[in-house]
Amino acid sequence: MDTERAEGIVLRRQPVTESSLLVTWYTREFGKLKTLAKGARRPKGPFQGKIDLFYRDEIVFLPNRRSDLHLLHDCFLEEPYARLRESVESLAAASYVCELVEMATELEDPNVKIHSLLTAILDALERRNSAVLLIWFELQLLAAAGWAPKWQTTTSVNKVLRSLASTSLKGVERVRLSTEQIVASQQVVWQLWDAELGRRPRTRQFLERKIKN
């Protein structure tokens, strides 16, 4: 059987046996993709040091024509995003954006814009973790998933969110909002996400804890 290649970011990794992992990726070529990585949990296995949360890899897999679980054949690490693990705040932010992508997408429904957006936000979070960046990402992902808000009312919060939604990543890295603006904006955006998803992302609790502290 012929193999397929893709560039993917690890959204989730779950142990399935003593030696193997189930890995969920978001790939440029195939969208969200699930692969079985046999031997990935072995200390000297074929994927040692190549598969972890947020890693961006080039992957080679054997497609399964009967199910949506494919067999990972090879893996080449391109970017580990190591600095995202240097603080609890950065780790929580990266975990949150990956969970949102996983929840907002269907298996094997490619969306190049979402892949580019995920890559861009992980790059940006390595440079500087900020609540404004996360709000911007949430707005961009809503739009890329087909859920762009209508902003029918002209409250001060909606004006801020409208402005962020139309700002480039380079521009939003220079934006400074007050604590009150950030909290109000987060509440509105989180309500939008919860309405679309039907449930709260599990990793959001770490962001909420930071606000309370």
CSV table of N, CA, C and O in Angstrom, one decimal, residues 2 8 25 28 38 44 52 66 70 72 75 82 89 98 105 126 141 147 155 159 162 176 196 206 208:
chain,number,residue,atom,x,y,z
A,2,ASP,N,0.5,2.3,-0.8
A,2,ASP,CA,1.3,3.5,-0.9
A,2,ASP,C,1.1,4.3,0.4
A,2,ASP,O,0.0,4.3,1.0
A,8,GLY,N,2.1,18.0,10.1
A,8,GLY,CA,1.1,18.0,11.1
A,8,GLY,C,1.6,18.5,12.5
A,8,GLY,O,2.8,18.4,12.8
A,25,TRP,N,-3.4,14.6,15.0
A,25,TRP,CA,-2.7,15.7,14.4
A,25,TRP,C,-3.6,16.7,13.8
A,25,TRP,O,-4.7,16.3,13.4
A,28,ARG,N,-1.8,20.0,7.4
A,28,ARG,CA,-2.1,20.9,6.3
A,28,ARG,C,-2.8,20.2,5.2
A,28,ARG,O,-3.7,20.8,4.5
A,38,LYS,N,2.9,2.8,16.6
A,38,LYS,CA,3.4,1.6,17.2
A,38,LYS,C,4.8,1.7,17.8
A,38,LYS,O,5.7,2.2,17.0
A,44,LYS,N,13.5,3.2,23.4
A,44,LYS,CA,14.3,3.3,22.2
A,44,LYS,C,13.5,2.9,21.0
A,44,LYS,O,14.0,2.4,20.0
A,52,ASP,N,5.3,14.8,20.6
A,52,ASP,CA,4.8,15.3,21.9
A,52,ASP,C,3.8,16.5,21.6
A,52,ASP,O,3.8,16.9,20.4
A,66,ARG,N,-10.5,1.4,5.7
A,66,ARG,CA,-11.7,0.9,6.4
A,66,ARG,C,-12.1,1.7,7.6
A,66,ARG,O,-13.2,1.5,8.2
A,70,HIS,N,-5.2,5.6,11.1
A,70,HIS,CA,-4.1,5.2,10.1
A,70,HIS,C,-2.9,4.8,10.9
A,70,HIS,O,-2.7,5.1,12.1
A,72,LEU,N,1.0,5.2,11.6
A,72,LEU,CA,2.1,6.0,11.4
A,72,LEU,C,3.4,5.2,11.0
A,72,LEU,O,3.7,4.3,11.7
A,75,CYS,N,8.3,9.6,11.0
A,75,CYS,CA,8.0,10.9,11.5
A,75,CYS,C,9.3,11.7,11.6
A,75,CYS,O,10.4,11.1,12.1
A,82,ALA,N,9.9,24.2,22.0
A,82,ALA,CA,10.4,23.9,23.3
A,82,ALA,C,10.1,25.0,24.4
A,82,ALA,O,9.8,24.7,25.5
A,89,GLU,N,2.1,29.2,32.2
A,89,GLU,CA,1.2,30.0,31.4
A,89,GLU,C,1.3,29.7,30.0
A,89,GLU,O,0.3,29.6,29.3
A,98,CYS,N,-4.7,24.2,21.0
A,98,CYS,CA,-4.7,22.9,20.4
A,98,CYS,C,-6.1,22.2,20.6
A,98,CYS,O,-6.6,21.6,19.8
A,105,THR,N,-13.0,21.1,14.6
A,105,THR,CA,-12.8,20.5,13.3
A,105,THR,C,-13.3,19.0,13.3
A,105,THR,O,-13.3,18.4,14.3
A,126,GLU,N,5.4,31.4,21.5
A,126,GLU,CA,6.9,31.2,21.9
A,126,GLU,C,7.6,32.5,22.1
A,126,GLU,O,8.4,32.6,22.9
A,141,LEU,N,-10.1,31.7,14.6
A,141,LEU,CA,-10.5,30.4,14.4
A,141,LEU,C,-12.0,30.3,14.3
A,141,LEU,O,-12.5,29.4,13.5
A,147,TRP,N,-17.8,30.2,11.7
A,147,TRP,CA,-18.7,30.7,12.8
A,147,TRP,C,-18.4,32.2,13.2
A,147,TRP,O,-18.5,32.6,14.3
A,155,THR,N,-21.6,47.6,21.6
A,155,THR,CA,-21.0,47.8,22.9
A,155,THR,C,-19.5,48.1,22.8
A,155,THR,O,-18.9,47.8,21.8
A,159,LYS,N,-16.8,46.5,20.0
A,159,LYS,CA,-15.9,47.4,19.2
A,159,LYS,C,-14.4,46.9,19.3
A,159,LYS,O,-13.7,46.8,18.3
A,162,ARG,N,-14.3,43.5,17.4
A,162,ARG,CA,-14.3,43.8,15.9
A,162,ARG,C,-12.9,44.3,15.4
A,162,ARG,O,-12.5,43.8,14.4
A,176,ARG,N,-2.3,46.7,23.2
A,176,ARG,CA,-2.3,46.6,24.6
A,176,ARG,C,-3.7,47.0,25.1
A,176,ARG,O,-4.3,48.0,24.7
A,196,GLU,N,-21.1,27.5,20.2
A,196,GLU,CA,-20.9,26.7,19.0
A,196,GLU,C,-20.5,25.2,19.3
A,196,GLU,O,-20.9,24.3,18.6
A,206,PHE,N,-7.5,26.5,33.2
A,206,PHE,CA,-6.2,27.0,33.6
A,206,PHE,C,-6.1,28.5,33.3
A,206,PHE,O,-5.5,29.3,34.0
A,208,GLU,N,-8.9,30.5,33.3
A,208,GLU,CA,-9.8,31.1,34.2
A,208,GLU,C,-9.1,31.2,35.6
A,208,GLU,O,-9.3,32.2,36.3
